[in-house]
Each structure stands twice: as C-alpha cells, then as structure tokens.
CSV table of C-alpha atoms and ligand atoms in Angstrom, one decimal:
chain,number,residue,atom,x,y,z
A,1,MET,CA,0.1,-0.2,-0.5
A,2,ALA,CA,3.5,2.2,-0.7
A,3,ASP,CA,1.5,4.6,-3.3
A,4,VAL,CA,-1.7,5.5,-1.5
A,5,THR,CA,-2.5,8.8,-1.3
A,6,ILE,CA,-4.2,9.7,1.4
A,7,HIS,CA,-6.7,13.2,0.6
A,8,LYS,CA,-7.4,13.8,4.4
A,9,GLY,CA,-9.8,17.0,4.9
A,10,LEU,CA,-10.4,15.7,1.0
A,11,ASP,CA,-8.3,19.4,0.2
A,12,ASN,CA,-8.3,19.7,-3.3
A,13,VAL,CA,-10.0,16.6,-4.4
A,14,ILE,CA,-12.9,17.4,-7.0
A,15,ILE,CA,-16.0,15.7,-6.3
A,16,ASP,CA,-17.8,16.6,-9.2
A,17,GLU,CA,-18.6,19.0,-11.2
A,18,SER,CA,-21.1,22.1,-10.9
A,19,ARG,CA,-23.0,24.6,-12.4
A,20,LEU,CA,-23.8,26.3,-9.5
A,21,SER,CA,-20.7,28.6,-7.6
A,22,LEU,CA,-17.7,29.9,-7.8
A,23,VAL,CA,-14.8,30.2,-5.1
A,24,ASN,CA,-12.1,31.5,-5.9
A,25,GLY,CA,-8.9,30.9,-3.0
A,26,ALA,CA,-6.5,32.7,-3.7
A,27,GLU,CA,-8.7,35.9,-5.0
A,28,GLY,CA,-10.4,35.7,-3.0
A,29,LYS,CA,-13.6,36.1,-5.6
A,30,LEU,CA,-17.4,34.5,-5.8
A,31,VAL,CA,-19.5,33.9,-7.7
A,32,TYR,CA,-23.5,32.2,-8.5
A,33,SER,CA,-24.2,31.1,-11.6
A,34,GLY,CA,-22.5,33.8,-13.7
A,35,TYR,CA,-22.6,36.5,-11.1
A,36,LYS,CA,-20.5,38.5,-8.8
A,37,ILE,CA,-21.6,37.9,-4.9
A,38,GLU,CA,-20.7,42.3,-4.5
A,39,ASP,CA,-23.3,42.1,-7.0
A,40,LEU,CA,-26.2,40.5,-6.0
A,41,ALA,CA,-25.5,41.4,-1.9
A,42,ALA,CA,-26.2,45.2,-3.5
A,43,ASN,CA,-29.1,44.6,-5.4
A,44,ALA,CA,-30.4,41.1,-5.4
A,45,LEU,CA,-33.5,39.4,-3.5
A,46,TYR,CA,-33.5,36.6,-1.7
A,47,GLU,CA,-35.4,34.9,-4.2
A,48,GLU,CA,-33.7,36.3,-6.9
A,49,VAL,CA,-30.3,34.3,-5.7
A,50,VAL,CA,-32.9,31.3,-5.5
A,51,TYR,CA,-33.7,31.4,-9.1
A,52,LEU,CA,-30.9,31.4,-10.2
A,53,LEU,CA,-29.4,29.2,-8.7
A,54,TRP,CA,-32.5,26.8,-9.2
A,55,ASN,CA,-32.3,27.2,-12.9
A,56,GLY,CA,-28.7,29.3,-14.0
A,57,ARG,CA,-30.3,32.9,-15.2
A,58,LEU,CA,-31.4,35.2,-13.3
A,59,PRO,CA,-36.0,36.0,-13.4
A,60,ASN,CA,-37.7,38.7,-15.3
A,61,LYS,CA,-40.1,40.3,-12.4
A,62,ALA,CA,-43.5,37.8,-13.6
A,63,GLU,CA,-41.1,34.5,-12.6
A,64,LEU,CA,-39.4,36.5,-9.5
A,65,GLU,CA,-43.3,37.3,-7.7
A,66,LEU,CA,-44.1,33.5,-9.3
A,67,LEU,CA,-41.6,32.5,-7.0
A,68,ARG,CA,-41.5,34.9,-3.8
A,69,ALA,CA,-46.0,33.6,-4.3
A,70,GLU,CA,-45.1,30.3,-3.7
A,71,ILE,CA,-42.6,30.3,-1.6
A,72,ALA,CA,-44.1,32.3,1.3
A,73,GLU,CA,-47.3,30.4,0.2
A,74,ASN,CA,-45.3,26.7,1.5
A,75,ALA,CA,-43.8,28.4,3.9
A,76,PHE,CA,-46.1,27.1,7.1
A,77,VAL,CA,-45.1,24.6,9.4
A,78,ALA,CA,-47.7,22.1,11.2
A,79,PRO,CA,-48.8,23.2,14.0
A,80,GLU,CA,-48.5,20.2,15.3
A,81,ILE,CA,-44.7,20.7,14.6
A,82,LEU,CA,-45.3,23.7,16.2
A,83,GLU,CA,-46.6,21.7,19.4
A,84,ILE,CA,-43.8,19.7,19.3
A,85,LEU,CA,-41.6,22.2,19.7
A,86,LYS,CA,-43.5,23.5,22.4
A,87,HIS,CA,-42.8,21.0,25.1
A,88,LEU,CA,-38.5,20.6,23.9
A,89,PRO,CA,-36.8,22.4,26.4
A,90,LYS,CA,-36.2,26.1,26.0
A,91,ASN,CA,-32.0,26.0,26.5
A,92,SER,CA,-32.5,23.0,23.6
A,93,ASP,CA,-29.4,24.1,21.1
A,94,PRO,CA,-31.2,25.8,18.7
A,95,MET,CA,-29.1,24.3,15.4
A,96,ALA,CA,-30.5,21.3,17.3
A,97,VAL,CA,-33.8,22.5,16.8
A,98,MET,CA,-33.2,23.2,13.5
A,99,ARG,CA,-32.2,19.9,12.7
A,100,SER,CA,-35.0,18.4,14.5
A,101,ALA,CA,-37.2,20.1,13.2
A,102,VAL,CA,-36.3,19.1,9.5
A,103,SER,CA,-36.8,15.8,10.3
A,104,LEU,CA,-40.7,16.4,11.5
A,105,LEU,CA,-41.1,18.4,8.2
A,106,ALA,CA,-40.3,15.6,6.1
A,107,HIS,CA,-43.8,13.5,7.8
A,108,TYR,CA,-45.9,16.3,6.8
A,109,ASP,CA,-45.0,16.6,3.8
A,110,PRO,CA,-46.9,15.3,1.2
A,111,ASP,CA,-43.3,14.4,-1.5
A,112,SER,CA,-41.4,12.6,1.7
A,113,GLU,CA,-40.1,9.7,-0.4
A,114,ASP,CA,-40.5,11.1,-3.6
A,115,THR,CA,-37.9,11.3,-4.7
A,116,SER,CA,-38.4,12.6,-8.6
A,117,ALA,CA,-36.9,15.8,-9.9
A,118,GLU,CA,-40.4,17.4,-10.0
A,119,ALA,CA,-41.4,15.7,-6.2
A,120,ASN,CA,-37.9,18.1,-5.5
A,121,ARG,CA,-38.6,20.7,-6.6
A,122,ARG,CA,-41.6,20.8,-4.5
A,123,LYS,CA,-39.7,19.9,-1.5
A,124,ALA,CA,-37.6,22.7,-1.7
A,125,VAL,CA,-40.1,26.0,-2.4
A,126,ARG,CA,-41.3,23.7,0.9
A,127,LEU,CA,-38.2,24.2,2.3
A,128,ASN,CA,-36.3,26.9,1.8
A,129,GLY,CA,-40.1,29.2,3.2
A,130,GLN,CA,-40.1,26.9,5.7
A,131,ALA,CA,-36.2,26.9,7.5
A,132,VAL,CA,-37.2,30.9,7.7
A,133,THR,CA,-40.1,30.5,9.9
A,134,LEU,CA,-38.7,27.5,11.8
A,135,ALA,CA,-35.4,30.1,12.3
A,136,ALA,CA,-38.1,32.2,13.7
A,137,ALA,CA,-40.1,30.1,15.6
A,138,TRP,CA,-37.8,29.2,17.9
A,139,ALA,CA,-36.5,32.2,18.8
A,140,ARG,CA,-39.9,33.4,20.1
A,141,ILE,CA,-41.3,29.9,21.6
A,142,ARG,CA,-38.0,29.9,23.3
A,143,LYS,CA,-39.2,32.9,25.1
A,144,GLY,CA,-42.4,31.3,25.3
A,145,LEU,CA,-43.9,34.0,23.1
A,146,GLY,CA,-46.1,32.4,20.6
A,147,PRO,CA,-44.6,32.0,16.9
A,148,VAL,CA,-46.3,34.5,14.2
A,149,PRO,CA,-46.9,32.5,10.9
A,150,PRO,CA,-45.7,33.9,7.3
A,151,ARG,CA,-47.5,36.2,5.3
A,152,LEU,CA,-48.7,35.4,2.3
A,153,ASP,CA,-47.6,39.2,0.7
A,154,LEU,CA,-44.1,38.9,1.7
A,155,ASN,CA,-40.8,38.1,0.5
A,156,LEU,CA,-38.3,35.9,2.8
A,157,ALA,CA,-36.4,38.5,4.2
A,158,GLN,CA,-39.2,40.7,5.6
A,159,ASN,CA,-41.2,37.6,6.8
A,160,PHE,CA,-38.3,36.5,8.8
A,161,ILE,CA,-38.8,40.0,10.9
A,162,TYR,CA,-42.1,40.0,10.7
A,163,MET,CA,-42.3,36.5,12.8
A,164,LEU,CA,-39.4,37.1,14.7
A,165,ARG,CA,-41.0,40.2,15.6
A,166,ASP,CA,-44.9,40.6,15.0
A,167,GLU,CA,-44.9,43.6,13.9
A,168,ALA,CA,-44.7,45.2,10.5
A,169,PRO,CA,-41.3,44.6,8.9
A,170,GLU,CA,-38.7,47.8,9.3
A,171,ALA,CA,-37.0,48.7,6.5
A,172,SER,CA,-33.5,49.0,7.2
A,173,ALA,CA,-32.9,45.4,9.3
A,174,VAL,CA,-35.1,43.3,6.2
A,175,ASN,CA,-32.2,45.5,4.0
A,176,ALA,CA,-29.3,43.7,6.5
A,177,ILE,CA,-31.1,40.4,6.8
A,178,ASN,CA,-31.3,40.2,2.8
A,179,ALA,CA,-28.2,41.0,2.2
A,180,TYR,CA,-27.6,38.4,4.7
A,181,MET,CA,-29.2,35.6,3.0
A,182,VAL,CA,-27.8,35.9,0.3
A,183,LEU,CA,-24.4,35.8,1.1
A,184,LEU,CA,-24.9,33.3,2.4
A,185,THR,CA,-27.6,31.5,0.0
A,186,GLU,CA,-24.2,29.0,-1.6
A,187,HIS,CA,-20.5,28.1,-1.6
A,188,GLY,CA,-19.1,24.9,-3.5
A,189,MET,CA,-18.3,22.1,-1.7
A,190,ASN,CA,-18.5,23.1,1.4
A,191,ALA,CA,-19.0,20.3,4.6
A,192,SER,CA,-22.7,20.6,4.5
A,193,THR,CA,-23.3,20.5,0.9
A,194,PHE,CA,-20.9,18.3,1.0
A,195,SER,CA,-22.7,16.1,4.1
A,196,ALA,CA,-26.3,16.6,1.1
A,197,ARG,CA,-24.5,15.2,-1.8
A,198,VAL,CA,-23.7,12.3,0.5
A,199,THR,CA,-26.9,11.8,1.9
A,200,VAL,CA,-28.9,12.1,-1.4
A,201,SER,CA,-26.4,9.6,-3.2
A,202,THR,CA,-28.0,6.8,-1.6
A,203,GLY,CA,-30.7,7.8,-3.2
A,204,SER,CA,-32.1,9.2,0.3
A,205,ASP,CA,-34.9,12.0,0.2
A,206,MET,CA,-34.1,16.0,0.6
A,207,HIS,CA,-35.1,16.3,4.3
A,208,SER,CA,-33.0,13.6,5.0
A,209,ALA,CA,-30.0,15.9,3.3
A,210,ILE,CA,-31.1,18.4,5.0
A,211,VAL,CA,-31.0,17.5,8.6
A,212,SER,CA,-27.1,15.6,7.4
A,213,ALA,CA,-26.3,19.3,6.4
A,214,ILE,CA,-28.1,21.2,9.5
A,215,GLY,CA,-25.6,18.8,11.7
A,216,THR,CA,-22.2,18.9,9.9
A,217,LEU,CA,-22.8,22.8,9.1
A,218,LYS,CA,-24.0,23.4,13.3
A,219,GLY,CA,-20.5,22.3,14.5
A,220,PRO,CA,-17.7,25.8,15.1
A,221,ALA,CA,-15.3,24.0,12.4
A,222,HIS,CA,-17.9,25.9,10.0
A,223,GLY,CA,-21.3,27.5,10.3
A,224,GLY,CA,-20.9,27.9,14.5
A,225,ALA,CA,-17.9,30.3,14.4
A,226,ASN,CA,-20.1,32.5,13.9
A,227,ALA,CA,-22.3,32.7,17.4
A,228,GLU,CA,-17.9,31.9,18.4
A,229,ALA,CA,-16.7,34.6,17.2
A,230,MET,CA,-19.9,36.7,18.8
A,231,LYS,CA,-19.3,35.1,21.7
A,232,MET,CA,-15.1,35.9,21.2
A,233,PHE,CA,-17.0,39.8,20.6
A,234,LEU,CA,-18.3,39.7,23.6
A,235,GLU,CA,-15.9,38.3,26.1
A,236,ILE,CA,-13.1,41.2,25.0
A,237,GLY,CA,-15.8,43.2,25.9
A,238,ASP,CA,-14.0,46.9,24.7
A,239,PRO,CA,-12.1,48.2,21.8
A,240,ALA,CA,-9.3,49.2,25.0
A,241,ASN,CA,-8.7,45.5,25.8
A,242,VAL,CA,-8.2,44.1,22.3
A,243,GLN,CA,-4.4,44.1,22.4
A,244,THR,CA,-4.7,42.2,25.6
A,245,TRP,CA,-6.8,39.5,25.0
A,246,PHE,CA,-4.7,38.3,21.9
A,247,ASP,CA,-1.5,38.8,23.5
A,248,GLU,CA,-2.9,36.5,26.6
A,249,ASN,CA,-4.7,34.3,24.0
A,250,ILE,CA,-3.3,34.3,20.6
A,251,LYS,CA,0.2,35.0,20.9
A,252,SER,CA,0.4,32.4,23.5
A,253,GLY,CA,-1.1,29.5,21.1
A,254,LYS,CA,-3.7,29.5,23.5
A,255,ARG,CA,-6.9,29.9,21.4
A,256,ARG,CA,-8.7,30.0,17.8
A,257,ILE,CA,-10.0,33.4,16.6
A,258,MET,CA,-13.1,32.0,15.6
A,259,GLY,CA,-14.3,33.7,12.2
A,260,ILE,CA,-10.7,34.5,11.0
A,261,GLY,CA,-8.7,31.1,8.6
A,262,HIS,CA,-10.1,29.8,6.0
A,263,ARG,CA,-10.3,25.8,3.5
A,264,VAL,CA,-10.3,27.7,0.6
A,265,TYR,CA,-10.1,31.2,0.9
A,266,LYS,CA,-6.1,32.3,1.2
A,267,ALA,CA,-7.6,35.8,0.4
A,268,LEU,CA,-10.1,37.9,1.8
A,269,ASP,CA,-12.8,36.1,1.9
A,270,PRO,CA,-15.1,38.5,-0.4
A,271,ARG,CA,-18.3,37.5,2.0
A,272,ALA,CA,-16.7,39.5,4.7
A,273,ALA,CA,-15.0,42.7,2.7
A,274,VAL,CA,-19.3,43.6,2.7
A,275,LEU,CA,-20.7,42.6,5.4
A,276,ARG,CA,-17.7,44.4,6.8
A,277,ASP,CA,-18.9,47.7,5.8
A,278,ARG,CA,-22.8,46.8,6.5
A,279,ALA,CA,-21.6,45.6,10.1
A,280,GLU,CA,-20.2,49.0,10.7
A,281,ALA,CA,-22.9,51.4,9.3
A,282,LEU,CA,-25.6,48.9,10.8
A,283,ALA,CA,-23.6,49.0,14.0
A,284,VAL,CA,-22.9,52.1,14.1
A,285,GLY,CA,-26.5,53.7,13.2
A,286,SER,CA,-27.7,51.9,16.1
A,287,GLY,CA,-25.6,53.6,18.4
A,288,ASN,CA,-23.9,50.9,19.2
A,289,GLY,CA,-20.4,51.0,17.6
A,290,LYS,CA,-18.4,49.6,20.0
A,291,TRP,CA,-18.8,45.5,18.9
A,292,PHE,CA,-18.2,46.3,15.2
A,293,GLU,CA,-14.5,48.4,16.6
A,294,ILE,CA,-13.8,45.5,18.7
A,295,ALA,CA,-13.9,43.0,15.9
A,296,ASP,CA,-12.2,45.1,13.4
A,297,LYS,CA,-9.8,46.3,16.0
A,298,LEU,CA,-8.7,42.5,16.6
A,299,ALA,CA,-8.9,42.0,12.6
A,300,ILE,CA,-6.7,45.0,11.5
A,301,LEU,CA,-4.0,43.0,14.6
A,302,ALA,CA,-4.4,39.9,13.7
A,303,ARG,CA,-3.8,41.1,9.7
A,304,ALA,CA,-0.2,42.4,11.2
A,305,ASN,CA,0.2,38.8,13.0
A,306,GLU,CA,3.5,37.2,11.3
A,307,TYR,CA,1.6,34.1,12.4
A,308,PHE,CA,-1.0,35.1,10.1
A,309,ILE,CA,-0.2,36.7,7.1
A,310,GLU,CA,2.3,33.6,6.9
A,311,ARG,CA,-0.7,31.5,7.1
A,312,ASN,CA,-2.8,33.6,5.2
A,313,LEU,CA,-5.5,33.9,7.5
A,314,HIS,CA,-7.7,36.5,6.7
A,315,PRO,CA,-11.8,36.6,8.5
A,316,ASN,CA,-14.1,34.9,6.9
A,317,VAL,CA,-18.2,35.0,6.1
A,318,ASP,CA,-19.4,33.9,9.7
A,319,TYR,CA,-16.3,37.2,11.6
A,320,PHE,CA,-18.5,40.4,10.1
A,321,SER,CA,-21.5,38.4,10.0
A,322,ALA,CA,-21.8,38.8,14.1
A,323,ILE,CA,-21.5,41.7,14.0
A,324,VAL,CA,-24.4,42.1,11.6
A,325,LEU,CA,-27.0,40.0,13.4
A,326,TYR,CA,-25.6,40.6,16.5
A,327,THR,CA,-27.5,44.4,16.2
A,328,LEU,CA,-30.2,42.8,14.8
A,329,ASP,CA,-30.9,42.3,18.3
A,330,LEU,CA,-30.7,38.1,17.7
A,331,ASP,CA,-29.8,35.6,21.0
A,332,VAL,CA,-24.9,34.7,19.6
A,333,ASP,CA,-27.5,31.0,19.4
A,334,MET,CA,-29.7,31.8,17.0
A,335,PHE,CA,-27.2,32.7,14.5
A,336,THR,CA,-26.6,29.1,13.1
A,337,PRO,CA,-29.3,28.4,12.1
A,338,LEU,CA,-30.0,32.2,10.2
A,339,PHE,CA,-26.8,30.6,8.4
A,340,ALA,CA,-28.7,27.4,7.8
A,341,MET,CA,-31.8,29.0,6.7
A,342,SER,CA,-30.0,31.2,4.0
A,343,ARG,CA,-27.8,28.2,3.3
A,344,MET,CA,-31.7,26.0,1.9
A,345,ALA,CA,-31.5,27.6,-1.9
A,346,GLY,CA,-27.6,26.2,-1.7
A,347,TRP,CA,-28.4,23.0,-0.4
A,348,THR,CA,-31.6,22.0,-2.2
A,349,ALA,CA,-30.0,23.0,-5.9
A,350,HIS,CA,-27.2,20.6,-5.0
A,351,ILE,CA,-29.3,17.8,-4.3
A,352,MET,CA,-30.7,18.3,-7.4
A,353,GLU,CA,-27.9,18.5,-9.5
A,354,GLN,CA,-26.5,15.8,-7.8
A,355,ALA,CA,-29.6,13.8,-7.7
A,356,ALA,CA,-29.8,14.1,-11.7
A,357,ASN,CA,-26.6,13.4,-12.6
A,358,ASN,CA,-25.8,10.6,-9.1
A,359,ARG,CA,-23.3,9.0,-8.4
A,360,LEU,CA,-22.8,7.6,-5.2
A,361,VAL,CA,-19.7,8.9,-2.8
A,362,ARG,CA,-18.1,6.1,-1.2
A,363,PRO,CA,-14.5,6.7,-0.5
A,364,ASP,CA,-12.6,4.8,1.4
A,365,VAL,CA,-9.6,4.3,4.1
A,366,LEU,CA,-6.5,3.4,4.5
A,367,TYR,CA,-7.0,0.8,6.6
A,368,THR,CA,-4.1,0.3,9.3
A,369,GLY,CA,-5.5,-2.3,12.3
A,370,PRO,CA,-3.8,-6.2,13.0
A,371,VAL,CA,-4.8,-8.4,10.0
A,372,ASP,CA,-3.4,-11.8,12.0
A,373,LEU,CA,-5.2,-11.5,14.9
A,374,VAL,CA,-6.2,-15.1,16.8
A,375,TRP,CA,-9.2,-15.2,18.3
A,376,THR,CA,-9.2,-16.3,22.0
A,377,SER,CA,-12.8,-17.3,23.9
A,378,LEU,CA,-13.9,-14.4,26.4
A,379,GLU,CA,-12.7,-17.9,29.7
A,380,GLU,CA,-9.0,-16.7,28.2
A,381,ARG,CA,-9.0,-13.0,27.6
B,1,ACO,N1,-6.7,31.9,14.6
B,1,ACO,C1,-5.6,31.2,15.3
B,1,ACO,N2,-4.9,30.2,14.2
B,1,ACO,C2,-5.7,29.3,13.3
B,1,ACO,C3,-7.3,29.8,12.6
B,1,ACO,C4,-7.6,30.7,13.5
B,1,ACO,N3,-8.7,31.3,13.3
B,1,ACO,N4,-7.3,28.8,11.8
B,1,ACO,C5,-6.5,28.7,11.4
B,1,ACO,N5,-5.1,29.0,12.1
B,1,ACO,C6,-4.1,28.2,11.9
B,1,ACO,C7,-4.1,26.3,11.9
B,1,ACO,O1,-3.6,26.7,13.5
B,1,ACO,C8,-3.3,26.1,11.9
B,1,ACO,O2,-1.8,26.7,12.2
B,1,ACO,P1,-0.6,25.5,11.5
B,1,ACO,O3,0.4,25.4,10.5
B,1,ACO,O4,0.6,26.2,12.3
B,1,ACO,O5,-0.2,24.0,12.7
B,1,ACO,C9,-3.1,26.7,9.7
B,1,ACO,O6,-3.6,27.8,10.5
B,1,ACO,C10,-3.9,26.1,9.4
B,1,ACO,O7,-5.4,25.7,9.7
B,1,ACO,P2,-5.7,24.3,9.6
B,1,ACO,O8,-6.6,24.6,10.4
B,1,ACO,O9,-4.9,23.5,8.9
B,1,ACO,O10,-6.8,24.9,8.2
B,1,ACO,P3,-7.9,23.9,8.0
B,1,ACO,O11,-7.8,24.1,6.9
B,1,ACO,O12,-8.1,23.0,7.9
B,1,ACO,O13,-9.4,24.9,9.0
B,1,ACO,C11,-10.7,26.7,9.5
B,1,ACO,C12,-9.8,26.3,8.1
B,1,ACO,C13,-11.9,25.5,10.7
B,1,ACO,C14,-11.8,27.7,8.9
B,1,ACO,C15,-9.9,27.0,10.3
B,1,ACO,O14,-9.1,28.3,9.8
B,1,ACO,C16,-9.8,27.7,12.4
B,1,ACO,O15,-10.6,27.2,12.5
B,1,ACO,N6,-11.0,29.2,12.1
B,1,ACO,C17,-12.3,29.3,12.4
B,1,ACO,C18,-13.1,28.7,12.5
B,1,ACO,C19,-14.2,29.1,11.8
B,1,ACO,O16,-13.9,31.1,11.4
B,1,ACO,N7,-14.7,28.6,10.9
B,1,ACO,C20,-15.2,29.5,9.8
B,1,ACO,C21,-15.1,28.6,8.6
B,1,ACO,S1,-16.3,29.9,7.1
B,1,ACO,C22,-17.5,28.5,6.8
B,1,ACO,O17,-17.6,27.1,7.1
B,1,ACO,C23,-18.8,29.7,7.3
C-alpha cells in the first residue's frame, strides 16, 4: 500500500462538476452562476438568487413574483410540529432544534419519499420557506412567545423580521437580513453541502439530506463560528481590551480567533468585505458601534501579525456577520440557524444537481490495524 495517497480533510479533491458557484480562494472571489457576490448582495432579493441557482439564470419580474409568492404560500409549518417544539426544553441548542424540526417536516410533506425531479422542486420550495418560519418560531417559542405565521404578501427577509418581532418589518433590518441571506446562500463544496450530497447520493430523500447538512453546519469549524466569534467579541468587551486579549489568548497559541481562517480562501473572503461595511453602518447607526470597533481592531491586529500573514489567515464570512446579526438583536445562539435558513437554497440546489446526475459517494480509508490476530474465547481474555 506504499503508493496510496491519503487526502485527509479532502483538500482540493474535486468530486464532481457544478454550475452553482465558483469559489476562487486564491483571489478571494465568489460567483453564483455567473454573477459576482458583490453585485448580488447590493442588488438582489434573496428569492432572485434562489431562482438563479435553481434555473441557472436570473428571473424576469413575473417569474420572480411567482417564486416569491410560491415560497411564501409554502412557508407554513404544520401546527403539530410547532406544538412539538413548544414541548422541547427551552435551553435546547437552536441548531439541534432546527435539525429535529426539519426531520419532523418530512412526516407532514406529501412528497417526502418521492425523489423525482418534480417532487424535489416542490420540496425545495417548501423547505426554503419553512426554514425561515422555523428559525423565527424557535426564537419566540424559547422565550415563551407564540410563533407568528408567515404572511403571503412578504418576501423571505421581510417575513423573517415580521415573524421574529410580530410587527411590520422595518426596512433597515429587512435589507440587512436580505443581504446576509444572499451572501450565505451558496458556497461550493463546503462541508455541509458535501454531507447533503453524500446523503442524497445513496438515493435517500431531500429532508434526510438537509438534516445531514444542518448537523454538519452546526460545528464551530463551519457555521457555528458566527456565534463563537460573537462570544469572543463579548468576552473582549471593550475596544481598549483587544490588544491584551490578543496577547493573552492568541499570541500565546492558546486559542484560535473564531471567524478567521478558511480552508479555501487564502485571500480575504469577499463576503467578509461586504459584511464589514454592513456591520459598520448597522453598528454605528444603532448607536452601538463598540462591537464593530472590537471586531475591526482585532482583525487589523491579526492581519499585522506574522503568524496570520504566513498562514494567509483572513476574516471569513462568519466574522463580521456576527456583528450584523447581533446589531439586529438576535440571540447569539440563533446566529447559526440563520446561516442554515440562508443556505437552504444552496443545499437544495446541490441536492437537485446530485440527484440529476448521481453516483454513490463512497470514498475509502487505508486500514492500519492488525489482520492476523488469533481468536481467543472470553474466558481466556
Ligand atoms: N486562529 C489562529 N490560528 C489559526 C486559525 C485561527 N482562526 N485558523 C487556522 N489557524 C492556523 C492553524 O493553527 C494552523 O497552524 P499550523 O500550520 O501552525 O498548525 C494553520 O492556521 C492552518 O489551519 P488548519 O486548521 O489546518 O486549516 P483548515 O483549512 O483545516 O481550517 C478552519 C480552516 C477550520 C476554518 C480554521 O481556519 C478555523 O478553525 N477557523 C476558526 C473557525 C472558523 O472561523 N470557522 C468558519 C469557517 S467559514 C465557514 O465555514 C462558513
């Protein structure tokens, strides 16, 4: 077995072709089906990006309205599921709740076991709306508040703010959430998307694949980093403490800066650049600029440090998005469910792409254990 190459962590292993997104890690560029992320974040409605991913082109006005309305109409979550959520411990991890809730959705979805392209399209529409409803519902249920049903006339970003606050959605919050959702929609063969594709490659169904993806996104090395980054900013507490905190925790090698570093990006994550500007405007505009100041100061300190320069470690999408979400008054542990609801379009697009041209994903490992051991009975051991 001497000539076997082990691709631990699967770095740079190309598993298939995809028309969904281009992640250029060397230059820090991200493109969804031909369009630069910066243009989409500045101009597109989340549903426009969903249409783009699912159809490979931007919708016209009528097509966009049709999809917006279709998603809104299908965003309702069965009352039985909301009832079950009310019985979960209020301190349950919100990503664990999302994982369970999506699994429950399958039992009430008329197409749950149908893996045809038509059924997958219908389920993708439902899941995109329902994920937003579930995130907002859990944010309220855990506080003892009743969930608010989605409104048919709203888009997803508006509906999220409306269902979260039970009041008319205010424009600046909606714009921030819409831009956040657009930036998080899709990102090549990241770990959670890969796990969704592995699941569906066995012939399993879309809900099972999304449950795999949510479980994978939950980890702090992936989507969980946005909450971990915010906890770190809160721990620092004041811009004046950044240098001491950096010296004590990072220079000493004790900890990692959460929200910094990326498997693919060896330049600045282009999403982080957009989110930095959004975070600054939102934090300053809300009179709470201190969190942005802490984050920015720490990022500048890290970028000037030899260790971070040598390893090409830059802020990733989770770093400044933490400030954006915190400024919108979201609980820190709700940040990752927001990532999940935004990534739903990318996950479902990948699931449909995998299903349309499937090959079972089944890699191998190099066995390093013994082979010729002699069986001994229990009494002899
Ligand atoms: N702070 C300090 N050092 C770091 C950091 C960090 N945030 N990230 C990586 N490093 C160092 C590692 O210690 C390692 O150093 P070494 O070569 O001396 O051992 C080197 O940089 C390479 O790190 P790896 O962990 O091997 O790189 P990998 O590609 O496996 O990891 C990861 C990428 C997991 C994102 C890593 O950078 C990390 O842990 N970052 C913090 C968590 C985070 O922000 N995750 C979100 C990623 S983006 C997303 O999923 C949406």
